[in-house]
Amino acid sequence: MDTTKSMEYEIYAFKTHIASIVNVIRSSTFTNYILIPFGHEDVGPALKFQKPEELVDIMQFVESSGEQTSCPENSLAAIEKALQVSMPKSYIYVLTDAEAKTITQLDNIKRLCQIQKSKFGRINFFQVIIFKSGECQDVEVNQFEHDRIYNEVARNCGGAVFNLELKDFRDVFKYIKEMTKVDWSDVDTHQEFTTNKQYTLTIDTYTKDLIIVVSGKHPTIQISNYFGDSPRIEKIVDSQTMLVIRVQVTELGDFTTDVSCHGTGAVTFYRKKEIKFQYGFSPLEPKSLQETTSRPIPGIMNYVMISLPVDSTTELMAVNVQTSDKFEKIPVEYHTIDKGKGLYVLHIYITPGHSLKMTVTCRDTTSYQEITGTTASIYPQQLTDVIPRKSKPKIEIVESEALIDFGTSYKVACKVNGYPKPSIWWENDLEEIMPSQNALLEIPTKYISYATIANATRNGTITCKSTNEEGEDAVSMDLYVNRTFIFEVIKYPTDMTVEYGNEGRLYCEVNAYPDAEIKWFHNDTAIEESENIELVPHEYMLLIKYMGINDTGEYQCVITNTVEKSTYAAKVYISGLEAPQAEVPNLEVVLKPGDWTEQRCTSVKGIPKPEVSWKYKSYNGDIEDFPEGVFVNGSSLKIASAVTNHAGIYLCEAINILGTDVQEVTVKVQYAPKIKNDDEVKTVREGDFVELPCDVDAVPKANVLWDMYQDDVIIALDEHHKIDDRNTHRFYARYNDSGMYHCIAQNDMGRAIRTVTLNVLVPPYIEPLPWENLTVRRNTTVVLTCNVSYGNPVPSTKWQYIASNFDTTVLLRRQSVGKLDLVLRNITKRQEGIYQCVAENEVGPDTVKVYVKVL
């Protein structure tokens, strides 16, 4: 079909189906409708309409230009103009049967979409959906390049491209109707793929509607959960180039979505997330939805009550109102009536002649996810010229009874239906007129009335009454007031400081009905009378007779009756105390065996006066009995004749109620050094790490040094020998480290020595020969020298001859270190071959060899 015939068919199809689309968008949020015709050269003016019916009418006059050469078309210029004149969140549908004529507008189109995207968010900018039903046949174009242009527009403007056959063109209108009748909260647009792609699709409790659209040749969709089960789907459009499905939201969780087509395709996910809530309007501030109506009265300020689901975990975060005369959503302040019941109230002006929508934004308190919910269009009540039928008032009490706390105020409501306008008032059971507010709730016959009970003090009955010329009505409700009670605290305890030994007094007095009981607690423990604590009921007093340290802390007076409970706490501090301080003249005493000493411990500070005592602590930290020969007389510590076991730490303690002060006296008894490590013989291998400890105990501290002897000759220790601050001698064993090592400890009282005999096992070492091959003349004398430098134990050294058949003969052997000469006199050709010297001990061998050639 040529492009002219194709376009004629499209226009005819659009005229035929436009009415069905209008029926869908009547209830939508669209505020205007724009038609922009375009062709090969020109782009028509933007025709704007306020009502969808006007668009239907003008479409009847749209005709094809009839040009046979209208290919390619000036479609990008039309899209650019549409973006310039359209409001954000507009749907722009492009119907074309040809490629784009030029690409000069592409950058402007991207810029316009990007501006809206950054300003209004991902789901609030344009959606440009292109339906292409033909290709240019007579004009030379780059088909791939022009398809890319349309895909670029869709990708940047949140839309899709559908290459259709004319026989499938009616599917366009199914798609448009589905997309425009839902206010999508999330649109994941134009995810391109080649051949196939897999997505993870999550359905949660707030997902209300879900549609998946795939464009491409022979598109398919497969959806399954973890168990391989597939949800129910409804195919909205199923053609060779377009697949639109709705997923039935009946099961929650993650679903694997496999999408495929022949060649390149694109997929778009449309998701509607919503929280369901209730609302109601009233000219007076309501306490419940029962006191509201579903439509507001225009031209006045209306209170709007919003009720979230009670069993949900959501809380209200924001409310926005959008009216039909304005595109933007206006945030509105609200206040909480009852958060536990999900009740909130806001106050807005209702513009006559315009509908409104309310959008609430809530937060799930468990997942912290934000969810919105939007009402359908709410139309204000309208005045009518029809005079309603006359009727006498009929009253409905919102509450049949109420329980009110004593002394509080309460507001009750009734609804009244009647015409002509009735008079409404409230009376109590004493036939007194009560303060009240009345307002028209629903035009023209329903009214709301509120009565206020101020400072309720008794049970009673109140009645809502109404009358007009047709009759009267009255409905009563019972009020129950909690019985009168008194709970007046006259005295309560306060923080105080009492001097040590003086009296302390705390008071707690209440005038209560029903009678209240008073209990006292000290540091969370109930107080019982004792020798030092007295409760004096007639004076409402707790008496501390003699203030001591154990009487400090927190005191609580707990007052309780059948209605109320109150707790009062006070801190009680003590003054006039002084912490103990002990003093000893000498904190370190050094004695020689047989010496005498006396140390006196005195208390220099402390109120009350501290008690002074002595204790003995051994060097291992334990408190023990005094050693034999140590005596305590009052505050004095005496040692008559010092011996070694008198050494240790003696504690002088001064104690009063504030605590203990301790002075430590260290007694040392001098003695000659003692080395705790025994003499030993130690065998190591060359290269081993050697540790020679020398643990010295001495008073006074001993001077400690190490020396080393070899064959009764003292050998100086070089830098590879290290001695730490604990007198441990450490080094890595070398071949010449064998010998006797002495640890010598000495002080004024004497001297101690530890001996370690160290034997370093060293493999033998043979000096290399000056040649590997030696040529000599027949009948001469040859001397081969094997020089063994060292080895421990003394190695066994031998010369051996290795014949050409590898037979080995030992020629000379000796157990020694040094030179071993092999003399070959009058050498002959038969003695030609390999001569090898081998030195060997238990640590290992060493060898050298030479090849002797005889001429």
CSV table of C-alpha atoms in Angstrom, one decimal, residues 285-289 304-312 314-316 334-346 399 410:
chain,number,residue,atom,x,y,z
A,285,GLU,CA,-13.9,20.1,62.0
A,286,PRO,CA,-14.9,16.4,62.4
A,287,LYS,CA,-13.7,13.7,64.8
A,288,SER,CA,-14.6,10.8,62.6
A,289,LEU,CA,-15.6,9.9,59.1
A,304,VAL,CA,-11.1,17.2,55.0
A,305,MET,CA,-10.7,14.1,57.1
A,306,ILE,CA,-8.3,11.4,55.8
A,307,SER,CA,-8.5,7.9,57.2
A,308,LEU,CA,-5.6,5.5,56.5
A,309,PRO,CA,-6.1,1.7,56.9
A,310,VAL,CA,-6.0,0.9,60.6
A,311,ASP,CA,-4.3,-2.5,60.1
A,312,SER,CA,-1.5,-1.1,57.9
A,314,THR,CA,1.9,3.3,57.2
A,315,GLU,CA,2.0,6.8,58.5
A,316,LEU,CA,1.0,10.0,56.6
A,334,TYR,CA,-2.6,18.8,58.1
A,335,HIS,CA,-2.8,17.8,61.7
A,336,THR,CA,-3.2,14.5,63.5
A,337,ILE,CA,-6.5,13.6,65.1
A,338,ASP,CA,-5.7,10.1,66.2
A,339,LYS,CA,-2.5,8.5,64.8
A,340,GLY,CA,-3.4,5.1,66.2
A,341,LYS,CA,-6.6,5.1,64.2
A,342,GLY,CA,-4.9,6.7,61.1
A,343,LEU,CA,-7.1,9.9,61.3
A,344,TYR,CA,-5.8,13.2,60.0
A,345,VAL,CA,-7.5,16.6,59.1
A,346,LEU,CA,-6.6,19.4,56.7
A,399,GLU,CA,-22.5,8.3,69.0
A,410,TYR,CA,-16.1,16.8,75.0
